[in-house]
Amino acid sequence: MFTFKLNDQHELPAIGSGTNTFGKENRDYIGEINYDTTPIESAIKVGYRRFDSAISYRNEAVLSLGIKQSEIPRNELFITSKLPGREGYIESREQVIAAIQSSLTALDTDYIDLYLIHRPWDDMKQVLMVWKIFEEYQQKGIFKSIGVSNFNEEQLQYLIDHSDTVPAVNQIESNPSNFNDELIDYCQSQGIVAEAWGPFHKMSDHQIEVLTEIGKPYHKSWAQVLLRYQLDRGVAVIPKSHSSKRQASNLDVFDFTLSDDDRQKIKKLSN
Ligand SMILES: NC(=O)c1ccc[n+]([C@@H]2O[C@H](COP(=O)([O-])OP(=O)(O)OC[C@H]3O[C@@H](n4cnc5c(N)ncnc54)[C@H](OP(=O)(O)O)[C@@H]3O)[C@@H](O)[C@H]2O)c1
């Protein structure tokens, strides 16, 4: 698996599987947890070794179950989870520690490869308090890498200015309707790996048409073209699919090269 080197020297698998509807009734984000591990097992079978979960997804235990059934050793997997940036999780040291422990228990692991603050909130001093606890967990080796999600430039700069650790990753929305180019440039200028959530969100027919045309000479789908574009510019991706076939195709993006002209056309899709 192709990887990006993080600023803490750990390697981040460049493509991971999103999970936010896995193990849920009707594949619905707010659906009841049904412990269906099918999409996790199929993802592992077609080659995924990285999974993106979160306390808010309520499916860390489903992920752990799917992983166990695969019998892949823990050290060959890369697991991300996230602390919700909301009431009940962030108001005191005790709450943060209890939430982290709940992730470790649900994932049934003694370490997490990458732990993120899921989203920022207004009180940056409190965000910093949480970040300092993340630093402690990283020092203890319980978190291998620490990062954030949905942080803007000012929020990232605040953490950089007030702590000893530059976030390794900022997981943000990036897709043709909102590539988030400026924020990605800023992250990369600070040594932060930008990672695209919702890489296929809000795709218009026109965007799909343009990407489909670009992919034709390479025998690649619009989705493969889009993932390759992100990877080429150093952006990690976490596409999610419940279909084993589409899971496999989302990994099969390294046997073609986009031209400069292709890349220009894709960049312009955001305008
Ligand atoms: N940090 C955050 O705030 C945040 C927010 C949102 C999401 N995330 C993370 O990012 C992950 C990905 O985002 P997402 O799940 O919202 O959306 P996504 O990956 O952009 O899109 C998922 C949709 O695309 C379809 N799809 C997948 N591969 C395809 C392909 N090759 N061709 C055509 N359609 C394809 C899927 O349908 P099928 O299942 O039918 O294939 C599904 O409907 C999440 O699962 C979650 O882990 C993080």
PDB file of C-alpha atoms and ligand atoms in Angstrom:
ATOM      1  CA  MET A   1       0.000   0.000   0.000  1.00  0.00           C
ATOM      2  CA  PHE A   2       1.228   3.462  -0.955  1.00  0.00           C
ATOM      3  CA  THR A   3       1.830   5.620   2.149  1.00  0.00           C
ATOM      4  CA  PHE A   4       2.416   9.262   3.115  1.00  0.00           C
ATOM      5  CA  LYS A   5       5.040  10.042   5.748  1.00  0.00           C
ATOM      6  CA  LEU A   6       3.564  11.988   8.662  1.00  0.00           C
ATOM      7  CA  ASN A   7       5.447  14.726  10.535  1.00  0.00           C
ATOM      8  CA  ASP A   8       5.951  12.276  13.441  1.00  0.00           C
ATOM      9  CA  GLN A   9       7.650   9.823  11.023  1.00  0.00           C
ATOM     10  CA  HIS A  10       4.797   7.281  11.050  1.00  0.00           C
ATOM     11  CA  GLU A  11       3.476   6.106   7.685  1.00  0.00           C
ATOM     12  CA  LEU A  12      -0.154   6.809   6.785  1.00  0.00           C
ATOM     13  CA  PRO A  13      -1.711   4.444   4.223  1.00  0.00           C
ATOM     14  CA  ALA A  14      -2.733   6.878   1.474  1.00  0.00           C
ATOM     15  CA  ILE A  15      -6.100   5.182   0.907  1.00  0.00           C
ATOM     16  CA  GLY A  16      -8.273   4.052   3.782  1.00  0.00           C
ATOM     17  CA  SER A  17     -11.842   2.906   3.952  1.00  0.00           C
ATOM     18  CA  GLY A  18     -14.474   5.252   5.320  1.00  0.00           C
ATOM     19  CA  THR A  19     -16.877   3.495   7.677  1.00  0.00           C
ATOM     20  CA  ASN A  20     -19.544   5.969   8.772  1.00  0.00           C
ATOM     21  CA  THR A  21     -22.513   3.828   7.678  1.00  0.00           C
ATOM     22  CA  PHE A  22     -20.927   0.407   8.248  1.00  0.00           C
ATOM     23  CA  GLY A  23     -22.678  -1.897  10.716  1.00  0.00           C
ATOM     24  CA  LYS A  24     -25.890   0.148  10.655  1.00  0.00           C
ATOM     25  CA  GLU A  25     -29.494  -0.571   9.678  1.00  0.00           C
ATOM     26  CA  ASN A  26     -30.298   0.538   6.126  1.00  0.00           C
ATOM     27  CA  ARG A  27     -26.718   1.797   5.662  1.00  0.00           C
ATOM     28  CA  ASP A  28     -27.993   4.925   7.329  1.00  0.00           C
ATOM     29  CA  TYR A  29     -25.650   7.168   9.339  1.00  0.00           C
ATOM     30  CA  ILE A  30     -28.232   7.434  12.116  1.00  0.00           C
ATOM     31  CA  GLY A  31     -29.449   3.823  11.745  1.00  0.00           C
ATOM     32  CA  GLU A  32     -29.388   1.317  14.612  1.00  0.00           C
ATOM     33  CA  ILE A  33     -26.133  -0.617  15.011  1.00  0.00           C
ATOM     34  CA  ASN A  34     -26.717  -4.127  13.616  1.00  0.00           C
ATOM     35  CA  TYR A  35     -23.138  -5.469  13.844  1.00  0.00           C
ATOM     36  CA  ASP A  36     -23.096  -6.348  10.133  1.00  0.00           C
ATOM     37  CA  THR A  37     -19.372  -6.695   9.457  1.00  0.00           C
ATOM     38  CA  THR A  38     -19.786  -7.572   5.746  1.00  0.00           C
ATOM     39  CA  PRO A  39     -18.359  -4.313   4.329  1.00  0.00           C
ATOM     40  CA  ILE A  40     -15.400  -4.429   6.733  1.00  0.00           C
ATOM     41  CA  GLU A  41     -14.585  -8.019   5.868  1.00  0.00           C
ATOM     42  CA  SER A  42     -14.911  -7.368   2.144  1.00  0.00           C
ATOM     43  CA  ALA A  43     -12.738  -4.260   2.406  1.00  0.00           C
ATOM     44  CA  ILE A  44     -10.011  -6.253   4.125  1.00  0.00           C
ATOM     45  CA  LYS A  45     -10.363  -9.006   1.546  1.00  0.00           C
ATOM     46  CA  VAL A  46      -9.813  -6.618  -1.384  1.00  0.00           C
ATOM     47  CA  GLY A  47      -6.781  -5.065   0.321  1.00  0.00           C
ATOM     48  CA  TYR A  48      -7.742  -2.260   2.710  1.00  0.00           C
ATOM     49  CA  ARG A  49      -5.614  -2.096   5.812  1.00  0.00           C
ATOM     50  CA  ARG A  50      -6.781   1.294   7.042  1.00  0.00           C
ATOM     51  CA  PHE A  51     -10.193   2.186   8.499  1.00  0.00           C
ATOM     52  CA  ASP A  52     -11.569   5.571   9.525  1.00  0.00           C
ATOM     53  CA  SER A  53     -13.944   5.379  12.493  1.00  0.00           C
ATOM     54  CA  ALA A  54     -15.139   7.791  15.175  1.00  0.00           C
ATOM     55  CA  ILE A  55     -16.938   7.724  18.499  1.00  0.00           C
ATOM     56  CA  SER A  56     -19.772   9.625  16.786  1.00  0.00           C
ATOM     57  CA  TYR A  57     -20.222   6.811  14.240  1.00  0.00           C
ATOM     58  CA  ARG A  58     -21.017   4.421  17.150  1.00  0.00           C
ATOM     59  CA  ASN A  59     -19.399   1.588  15.156  1.00  0.00           C
ATOM     60  CA  GLU A  60     -15.920   1.211  16.643  1.00  0.00           C
ATOM     61  CA  ALA A  61     -16.993  -2.149  18.131  1.00  0.00           C
ATOM     62  CA  VAL A  62     -18.312  -3.294  14.732  1.00  0.00           C
ATOM     63  CA  LEU A  63     -14.964  -2.422  13.197  1.00  0.00           C
ATOM     64  CA  SER A  64     -13.167  -4.379  15.889  1.00  0.00           C
ATOM     65  CA  LEU A  65     -15.418  -7.387  15.270  1.00  0.00           C
ATOM     66  CA  GLY A  66     -14.836  -7.268  11.501  1.00  0.00           C
ATOM     67  CA  ILE A  67     -11.091  -7.015  12.018  1.00  0.00           C
ATOM     68  CA  LYS A  68     -11.081  -9.980  14.395  1.00  0.00           C
ATOM     69  CA  GLN A  69     -12.992 -12.095  11.907  1.00  0.00           C
ATOM     70  CA  SER A  70     -10.388 -11.310   9.236  1.00  0.00           C
ATOM     71  CA  GLU A  71      -7.562 -12.653  11.432  1.00  0.00           C
ATOM     72  CA  ILE A  72      -5.231  -9.954  10.075  1.00  0.00           C
ATOM     73  CA  PRO A  73      -2.657  -9.120  12.787  1.00  0.00           C
ATOM     74  CA  ARG A  74      -3.285  -5.783  14.516  1.00  0.00           C
ATOM     75  CA  ASN A  75       0.126  -4.424  13.525  1.00  0.00           C
ATOM     76  CA  GLU A  76      -0.777  -4.758   9.836  1.00  0.00           C
ATOM     77  CA  LEU A  77      -3.803  -2.511  10.279  1.00  0.00           C
ATOM     78  CA  PHE A  78      -4.070   1.244  10.650  1.00  0.00           C
ATOM     79  CA  ILE A  79      -7.044   2.455  12.671  1.00  0.00           C
ATOM     80  CA  THR A  80      -8.238   6.036  12.972  1.00  0.00           C
ATOM     81  CA  SER A  81     -10.844   7.156  15.458  1.00  0.00           C
ATOM     82  CA  LYS A  82     -12.041  10.526  16.641  1.00  0.00           C
ATOM     83  CA  LEU A  83     -13.098  12.353  19.788  1.00  0.00           C
ATOM     84  CA  PRO A  84     -16.359  14.266  19.258  1.00  0.00           C
ATOM     85  CA  GLY A  85     -15.873  18.034  19.571  1.00  0.00           C
ATOM     86  CA  ARG A  86     -19.014  18.453  21.638  1.00  0.00           C
ATOM     87  CA  GLU A  87     -20.576  18.549  25.072  1.00  0.00           C
ATOM     88  CA  GLY A  88     -20.095  15.444  27.142  1.00  0.00           C
ATOM     89  CA  TYR A  89     -16.645  14.696  25.716  1.00  0.00           C
ATOM     90  CA  ILE A  90     -14.514  17.810  26.013  1.00  0.00           C
ATOM     91  CA  GLU A  91     -15.484  19.759  29.101  1.00  0.00           C
ATOM     92  CA  SER A  92     -12.978  18.251  31.505  1.00  0.00           C
ATOM     93  CA  ARG A  93      -9.872  16.088  31.558  1.00  0.00           C
ATOM     94  CA  GLU A  94     -11.986  13.262  33.039  1.00  0.00           C
ATOM     95  CA  GLN A  95     -14.452  13.390  30.133  1.00  0.00           C
ATOM     96  CA  VAL A  96     -11.689  13.307  27.527  1.00  0.00           C
ATOM     97  CA  ILE A  97      -9.937  10.396  29.226  1.00  0.00           C
ATOM     98  CA  ALA A  98     -13.213   8.467  29.584  1.00  0.00           C
ATOM     99  CA  ALA A  99     -13.959   8.992  25.881  1.00  0.00           C
ATOM    100  CA  ILE A 100     -10.496   7.841  24.835  1.00  0.00           C
ATOM    101  CA  GLN A 101     -10.862   4.775  27.052  1.00  0.00           C
ATOM    102  CA  SER A 102     -14.236   4.054  25.440  1.00  0.00           C
ATOM    103  CA  SER A 103     -12.564   4.064  22.002  1.00  0.00           C
ATOM    104  CA  LEU A 104      -9.800   1.716  23.180  1.00  0.00           C
ATOM    105  CA  THR A 105     -12.362  -0.623  24.736  1.00  0.00           C
ATOM    106  CA  ALA A 106     -14.740  -0.623  21.759  1.00  0.00           C
ATOM    107  CA  LEU A 107     -11.871  -1.125  19.323  1.00  0.00           C
ATOM    108  CA  ASP A 108     -10.458  -3.779  21.670  1.00  0.00           C
ATOM    109  CA  THR A 109      -6.927  -2.514  21.199  1.00  0.00           C
ATOM    110  CA  ASP A 110      -4.189  -1.104  23.381  1.00  0.00           C
ATOM    111  CA  TYR A 111      -3.184   1.538  20.842  1.00  0.00           C
ATOM    112  CA  ILE A 112      -4.784   3.616  18.093  1.00  0.00           C
ATOM    113  CA  ASP A 113      -2.779   4.556  15.010  1.00  0.00           C
ATOM    114  CA  LEU A 114      -4.320   7.990  14.539  1.00  0.00           C
ATOM    115  CA  TYR A 115      -6.664   9.828  16.895  1.00  0.00           C
ATOM    116  CA  LEU A 116      -8.356  13.038  15.801  1.00  0.00           C
ATOM    117  CA  ILE A 117     -10.384  15.834  17.337  1.00  0.00           C
ATOM    118  CA  HIS A 118     -13.469  15.362  15.164  1.00  0.00           C
ATOM    119  CA  ARG A 119     -14.339  19.016  14.885  1.00  0.00           C
ATOM    120  CA  PRO A 120     -13.281  22.271  16.524  1.00  0.00           C
ATOM    121  CA  TRP A 121     -15.491  24.417  18.747  1.00  0.00           C
ATOM    122  CA  ASP A 122     -15.389  28.061  19.762  1.00  0.00           C
ATOM    123  CA  ASP A 123     -13.345  27.789  22.949  1.00  0.00           C
ATOM    124  CA  MET A 124      -9.821  27.333  21.593  1.00  0.00           C
ATOM    125  CA  LYS A 125      -8.346  27.225  25.123  1.00  0.00           C
ATOM    126  CA  GLN A 126     -10.463  24.157  25.763  1.00  0.00           C
ATOM    127  CA  VAL A 127      -9.457  22.685  22.378  1.00  0.00           C
ATOM    128  CA  LEU A 128      -5.853  23.159  23.516  1.00  0.00           C
ATOM    129  CA  MET A 129      -6.596  21.373  26.820  1.00  0.00           C
ATOM    130  CA  VAL A 130      -7.863  18.393  24.817  1.00  0.00           C
ATOM    131  CA  TRP A 131      -4.894  18.559  22.444  1.00  0.00           C
ATOM    132  CA  LYS A 132      -2.464  18.439  25.377  1.00  0.00           C
ATOM    133  CA  ILE A 133      -4.154  15.254  26.593  1.00  0.00           C
ATOM    134  CA  PHE A 134      -3.721  13.822  23.076  1.00  0.00           C
ATOM    135  CA  GLU A 135      -0.014  14.711  23.333  1.00  0.00           C
ATOM    136  CA  GLU A 136       0.219  12.755  26.612  1.00  0.00           C
ATOM    137  CA  TYR A 137      -1.369   9.716  24.994  1.00  0.00           C
ATOM    138  CA  GLN A 138       1.053   9.988  22.102  1.00  0.00           C
ATOM    139  CA  GLN A 139       3.991  10.183  24.496  1.00  0.00           C
ATOM    140  CA  LYS A 140       2.722   7.009  26.197  1.00  0.00           C
ATOM    141  CA  GLY A 141       2.507   5.272  22.800  1.00  0.00           C
ATOM    142  CA  ILE A 142      -1.250   4.737  23.111  1.00  0.00           C
ATOM    143  CA  PHE A 143      -1.807   7.068  20.150  1.00  0.00           C
ATOM    144  CA  LYS A 144       0.823   6.602  17.456  1.00  0.00           C
ATOM    145  CA  SER A 145      -0.199   9.815  15.688  1.00  0.00           C
ATOM    146  CA  ILE A 146      -2.515  12.669  16.611  1.00  0.00           C
ATOM    147  CA  GLY A 147      -4.405  15.088  14.441  1.00  0.00           C
ATOM    148  CA  VAL A 148      -7.569  17.048  13.889  1.00  0.00           C
ATOM    149  CA  SER A 149     -10.518  17.231  11.545  1.00  0.00           C
ATOM    150  CA  ASN A 150     -12.483  20.139  10.094  1.00  0.00           C
ATOM    151  CA  PHE A 151     -10.001  22.696  11.481  1.00  0.00           C
ATOM    152  CA  ASN A 152      -9.480  25.918   9.518  1.00  0.00           C
ATOM    153  CA  GLU A 153      -6.189  27.768   9.150  1.00  0.00           C
ATOM    154  CA  GLU A 154      -6.636  29.930  12.271  1.00  0.00           C
ATOM    155  CA  GLN A 155      -7.543  26.946  14.441  1.00  0.00           C
ATOM    156  CA  LEU A 156      -4.550  24.968  13.190  1.00  0.00           C
ATOM    157  CA  GLN A 157      -2.269  27.961  13.719  1.00  0.00           C
ATOM    158  CA  TYR A 158      -3.527  28.304  17.298  1.00  0.00           C
ATOM    159  CA  LEU A 159      -2.543  24.716  18.103  1.00  0.00           C
ATOM    160  CA  ILE A 160       0.816  25.140  16.383  1.00  0.00           C
ATOM    161  CA  ASP A 161       1.529  28.342  18.344  1.00  0.00           C
ATOM    162  CA  HIS A 162       0.419  27.009  21.736  1.00  0.00           C
ATOM    163  CA  SER A 163       1.613  23.406  21.860  1.00  0.00           C
ATOM    164  CA  ASP A 164       4.654  21.268  21.112  1.00  0.00           C
ATOM    165  CA  THR A 165       2.962  19.146  18.448  1.00  0.00           C
ATOM    166  CA  VAL A 166       1.920  20.107  14.948  1.00  0.00           C
ATOM    167  CA  PRO A 167      -1.121  17.970  14.043  1.00  0.00           C
ATOM    168  CA  ALA A 168      -0.043  15.106  11.797  1.00  0.00           C
ATOM    169  CA  VAL A 169      -3.308  15.158   9.834  1.00  0.00           C
ATOM    170  CA  ASN A 170      -6.231  17.490   9.181  1.00  0.00           C
ATOM    171  CA  GLN A 171      -9.173  15.486   7.853  1.00  0.00           C
ATOM    172  CA  ILE A 172     -11.380  17.855   5.853  1.00  0.00           C
ATOM    173  CA  GLU A 173     -14.035  17.798   3.187  1.00  0.00           C
ATOM    174  CA  SER A 174     -12.529  17.741  -0.293  1.00  0.00           C
ATOM    175  CA  ASN A 175     -14.454  16.923  -3.461  1.00  0.00           C
ATOM    176  CA  PRO A 176     -15.116  18.717  -6.770  1.00  0.00           C
ATOM    177  CA  SER A 177     -17.825  20.873  -5.195  1.00  0.00           C
ATOM    178  CA  ASN A 178     -15.427  21.999  -2.493  1.00  0.00           C
ATOM    179  CA  PHE A 179     -11.826  21.002  -3.098  1.00  0.00           C
ATOM    180  CA  ASN A 180     -10.665  23.204  -0.202  1.00  0.00           C
ATOM    181  CA  ASP A 181      -7.467  24.061  -2.101  1.00  0.00           C
ATOM    182  CA  GLU A 182      -6.368  26.983   0.074  1.00  0.00           C
ATOM    183  CA  LEU A 183      -6.665  25.025   3.300  1.00  0.00           C
ATOM    184  CA  ILE A 184      -4.865  22.047   1.755  1.00  0.00           C
ATOM    185  CA  ASP A 185      -2.017  24.360   0.648  1.00  0.00           C
ATOM    186  CA  TYR A 186      -1.803  25.791   4.154  1.00  0.00           C
ATOM    187  CA  CYS A 187      -1.770  22.296   5.749  1.00  0.00           C
ATOM    188  CA  GLN A 188       0.974  21.161   3.423  1.00  0.00           C
ATOM    189  CA  SER A 189       3.027  24.308   4.107  1.00  0.00           C
ATOM    190  CA  GLN A 190       2.928  23.353   7.831  1.00  0.00           C
ATOM    191  CA  GLY A 191       3.806  19.672   7.281  1.00  0.00           C
ATOM    192  CA  ILE A 192       0.245  18.533   8.010  1.00  0.00           C
ATOM    193  CA  VAL A 193      -1.158  15.797   5.765  1.00  0.00           C
ATOM    194  CA  ALA A 194      -4.572  16.824   4.452  1.00  0.00           C
ATOM    195  CA  GLU A 195      -7.002  13.972   4.155  1.00  0.00           C
ATOM    196  CA  ALA A 196     -10.204  14.160   2.083  1.00  0.00           C
ATOM    197  CA  TRP A 197     -13.451  13.069   3.666  1.00  0.00           C
ATOM    198  CA  GLY A 198     -16.523  12.767   1.463  1.00  0.00           C
ATOM    199  CA  PRO A 199     -14.370  12.464  -1.661  1.00  0.00           C
ATOM    200  CA  PHE A 200     -17.514  11.657  -3.710  1.00  0.00           C
ATOM    201  CA  HIS A 201     -19.969  14.006  -1.978  1.00  0.00           C
ATOM    202  CA  LYS A 202     -22.245  16.341  -3.928  1.00  0.00           C
ATOM    203  CA  MET A 203     -21.042  15.276  -7.385  1.00  0.00           C
ATOM    204  CA  SER A 204     -22.961  17.008 -10.200  1.00  0.00           C
ATOM    205  CA  ASP A 205     -23.722  15.288 -13.509  1.00  0.00           C
ATOM    206  CA  HIS A 206     -21.358  17.705 -15.238  1.00  0.00           C
ATOM    207  CA  GLN A 207     -18.498  16.879 -12.850  1.00  0.00           C
ATOM    208  CA  ILE A 208     -19.058  13.154 -13.338  1.00  0.00           C
ATOM    209  CA  GLU A 209     -19.152  13.620 -17.122  1.00  0.00           C
ATOM    210  CA  VAL A 210     -15.839  15.525 -17.213  1.00  0.00           C
ATOM    211  CA  LEU A 211     -14.120  12.956 -14.974  1.00  0.00           C
ATOM    212  CA  THR A 212     -15.573  10.067 -17.000  1.00  0.00           C
ATOM    213  CA  GLU A 213     -14.132  11.563 -20.225  1.00  0.00           C
ATOM    214  CA  ILE A 214     -10.728  12.017 -18.577  1.00  0.00           C
ATOM    215  CA  GLY A 215     -10.771   8.391 -17.423  1.00  0.00           C
ATOM    216  CA  LYS A 216     -11.706   6.845 -20.789  1.00  0.00           C
ATOM    217  CA  PRO A 217      -8.222   6.575 -22.350  1.00  0.00           C
ATOM    218  CA  TYR A 218      -6.927   5.005 -19.127  1.00  0.00           C
ATOM    219  CA  HIS A 219      -9.934   2.664 -18.760  1.00  0.00           C
ATOM    220  CA  LYS A 220     -10.613   4.192 -15.356  1.00  0.00           C
ATOM    221  CA  SER A 221     -13.904   5.359 -13.809  1.00  0.00           C
ATOM    222  CA  TRP A 222     -14.672   8.935 -12.763  1.00  0.00           C
ATOM    223  CA  ALA A 223     -14.181   7.897  -9.132  1.00  0.00           C
ATOM    224  CA  GLN A 224     -10.739   6.414  -9.820  1.00  0.00           C
ATOM    225  CA  VAL A 225      -9.691   9.586 -11.671  1.00  0.00           C
ATOM    226  CA  LEU A 226     -10.788  11.725  -8.745  1.00  0.00           C
ATOM    227  CA  LEU A 227      -8.973   9.626  -6.132  1.00  0.00           C
ATOM    228  CA  ARG A 228      -5.789   9.625  -8.208  1.00  0.00           C
ATOM    229  CA  TYR A 229      -5.979  13.417  -8.522  1.00  0.00           C
ATOM    230  CA  GLN A 230      -6.115  13.794  -4.747  1.00  0.00           C
ATOM    231  CA  LEU A 231      -3.293  11.307  -4.151  1.00  0.00           C
ATOM    232  CA  ASP A 232      -1.073  12.985  -6.759  1.00  0.00           C
ATOM    233  CA  ARG A 233      -1.301  16.255  -4.866  1.00  0.00           C
ATOM    234  CA  GLY A 234      -0.453  14.587  -1.556  1.00  0.00           C
ATOM    235  CA  VAL A 235      -4.000  14.336  -0.192  1.00  0.00           C
ATOM    236  CA  ALA A 236      -4.924  11.076   1.566  1.00  0.00           C
ATOM    237  CA  VAL A 237      -8.390   9.672   0.834  1.00  0.00           C
ATOM    238  CA  ILE A 238     -10.948   7.619   2.745  1.00  0.00           C
ATOM    239  CA  PRO A 239     -13.648   6.650   0.228  1.00  0.00           C
ATOM    240  CA  LYS A 240     -16.430   4.484   1.554  1.00  0.00           C
ATOM    241  CA  SER A 241     -18.370   1.838  -0.324  1.00  0.00           C
ATOM    242  CA  HIS A 242     -20.644  -1.005   0.754  1.00  0.00           C
ATOM    243  CA  SER A 243     -19.898  -2.759  -2.553  1.00  0.00           C
ATOM    244  CA  SER A 244     -16.908  -5.068  -2.686  1.00  0.00           C
ATOM    245  CA  LYS A 245     -16.452  -4.240  -6.375  1.00  0.00           C
ATOM    246  CA  ARG A 246     -16.344  -0.480  -5.779  1.00  0.00           C
ATOM    247  CA  GLN A 247     -14.122  -0.947  -2.713  1.00  0.00           C
ATOM    248  CA  ALA A 248     -11.650  -2.792  -4.955  1.00  0.00           C
ATOM    249  CA  SER A 249     -11.847  -0.221  -7.747  1.00  0.00           C
ATOM    250  CA  ASN A 250     -11.211   2.616  -5.268  1.00  0.00           C
ATOM    251  CA  LEU A 251      -7.882   0.957  -4.429  1.00  0.00           C
ATOM    252  CA  ASP A 252      -6.980   0.266  -8.045  1.00  0.00           C
ATOM    253  CA  VAL A 253      -5.733   3.740  -8.887  1.00  0.00           C
ATOM    254  CA  PHE A 254      -1.983   3.411  -9.219  1.00  0.00           C
ATOM    255  CA  ASP A 255      -1.594   1.956 -12.743  1.00  0.00           C
ATOM    256  CA  PHE A 256      -2.218   5.129 -14.729  1.00  0.00           C
ATOM    257  CA  THR A 257      -0.904   8.677 -14.800  1.00  0.00           C
ATOM    258  CA  LEU A 258      -2.975  11.832 -15.151  1.00  0.00           C
ATOM    259  CA  SER A 259      -1.544  14.445 -17.526  1.00  0.00           C
ATOM    260  CA  ASP A 260      -1.086  18.113 -16.558  1.00  0.00           C
ATOM    261  CA  ASP A 261      -4.031  18.885 -18.813  1.00  0.00           C
ATOM    262  CA  ASP A 262      -6.210  16.335 -16.975  1.00  0.00           C
ATOM    263  CA  ARG A 263      -5.222  17.853 -13.645  1.00  0.00           C
ATOM    264  CA  GLN A 264      -6.058  21.367 -14.822  1.00  0.00           C
ATOM    265  CA  LYS A 265      -9.510  20.217 -15.928  1.00  0.00           C
ATOM    266  CA  ILE A 266     -10.149  18.543 -12.569  1.00  0.00           C
ATOM    267  CA  LYS A 267      -8.951  21.578 -10.609  1.00  0.00           C
ATOM    268  CA  LYS A 268     -11.400  23.769 -12.552  1.00  0.00           C
ATOM    269  CA  LEU A 269     -14.367  21.551 -11.564  1.00  0.00           C
ATOM    270  CA  SER A 270     -14.478  23.423  -8.244  1.00  0.00           C
ATOM    271  CA  ASN A 271     -15.127  26.808  -9.968  1.00  0.00           C
TER     272      ASN A 271
HETATM  273  N1  LIG B   1     -14.259  14.035   9.689  1.00  0.00           N
HETATM  274  C1  LIG B   1     -15.484  14.257   9.302  1.00  0.00           C
HETATM  275  O1  LIG B   1     -16.141  15.215   9.727  1.00  0.00           O
HETATM  276  C2  LIG B   1     -16.115  13.328   8.300  1.00  0.00           C
HETATM  277  C3  LIG B   1     -17.316  13.690   7.670  1.00  0.00           C
HETATM  278  C4  LIG B   1     -17.862  12.813   6.733  1.00  0.00           C
HETATM  279  C5  LIG B   1     -17.205  11.621   6.457  1.00  0.00           C
HETATM  280  N2  LIG B   1     -16.039  11.285   7.095  1.00  0.00           N
HETATM  281  C6  LIG B   1     -15.335  10.020   6.804  1.00  0.00           C
HETATM  282  O2  LIG B   1     -15.097   9.993   5.396  1.00  0.00           O
HETATM  283  C7  LIG B   1     -15.609   8.763   4.877  1.00  0.00           C
HETATM  284  C8  LIG B   1     -16.017   8.948   3.430  1.00  0.00           C
HETATM  285  O3  LIG B   1     -17.069   9.873   3.318  1.00  0.00           O
HETATM  286  P1  LIG B   1     -18.578   9.406   3.041  1.00  0.00           P
HETATM  287  O4  LIG B   1     -18.725   7.992   3.467  1.00  0.00           O
HETATM  288  O5  LIG B   1     -19.452  10.399   3.691  1.00  0.00           O
HETATM  289  O6  LIG B   1     -18.763   9.587   1.502  1.00  0.00           O
HETATM  290  P2  LIG B   1     -17.934   9.183   0.163  1.00  0.00           P
HETATM  291  O7  LIG B   1     -16.887   8.174   0.441  1.00  0.00           O
HETATM  292  O8  LIG B   1     -17.553  10.459  -0.505  1.00  0.00           O
HETATM  293  O9  LIG B   1     -19.091   8.586  -0.726  1.00  0.00           O
HETATM  294  C9  LIG B   1     -19.757   7.442  -0.390  1.00  0.00           C
HETATM  295  C10 LIG B   1     -20.780   7.202  -1.488  1.00  0.00           C
HETATM  296  O10 LIG B   1     -20.110   7.021  -2.737  1.00  0.00           O
HETATM  297  C11 LIG B   1     -20.485   5.765  -3.306  1.00  0.00           C
HETATM  298  N3  LIG B   1     -19.275   5.212  -3.949  1.00  0.00           N
HETATM  299  C12 LIG B   1     -18.173   4.710  -3.332  1.00  0.00           C
HETATM  300  N4  LIG B   1     -17.262   4.306  -4.245  1.00  0.00           N
HETATM  301  C13 LIG B   1     -17.799   4.558  -5.469  1.00  0.00           C
HETATM  302  C14 LIG B   1     -17.336   4.370  -6.794  1.00  0.00           C
HETATM  303  N5  LIG B   1     -16.156   3.838  -7.057  1.00  0.00           N
HETATM  304  N6  LIG B   1     -18.170   4.744  -7.808  1.00  0.00           N
HETATM  305  C15 LIG B   1     -19.382   5.281  -7.572  1.00  0.00           C
HETATM  306  N7  LIG B   1     -19.872   5.503  -6.332  1.00  0.00           N
HETATM  307  C16 LIG B   1     -19.079   5.137  -5.271  1.00  0.00           C
HETATM  308  C17 LIG B   1     -21.005   4.918  -2.168  1.00  0.00           C
HETATM  309  O11 LIG B   1     -22.022   4.057  -2.586  1.00  0.00           O
HETATM  310  P3  LIG B   1     -21.883   2.440  -2.461  1.00  0.00           P
HETATM  311  O12 LIG B   1     -21.741   2.153  -1.013  1.00  0.00           O
HETATM  312  O13 LIG B   1     -23.156   1.953  -3.041  1.00  0.00           O
HETATM  313  O14 LIG B   1     -20.673   2.063  -3.279  1.00  0.00           O
HETATM  314  C18 LIG B   1     -21.592   5.979  -1.224  1.00  0.00           C
HETATM  315  O15 LIG B   1     -22.924   6.278  -1.612  1.00  0.00           O
HETATM  316  C19 LIG B   1     -16.760   8.428   5.832  1.00  0.00           C
HETATM  317  O16 LIG B   1     -17.218   7.104   5.697  1.00  0.00           O
HETATM  318  C20 LIG B   1     -16.120   8.755   7.139  1.00  0.00           C
HETATM  319  O17 LIG B   1     -15.262   7.700   7.548  1.00  0.00           O
HETATM  320  C21 LIG B   1     -15.495  12.133   7.999  1.00  0.00           C
END
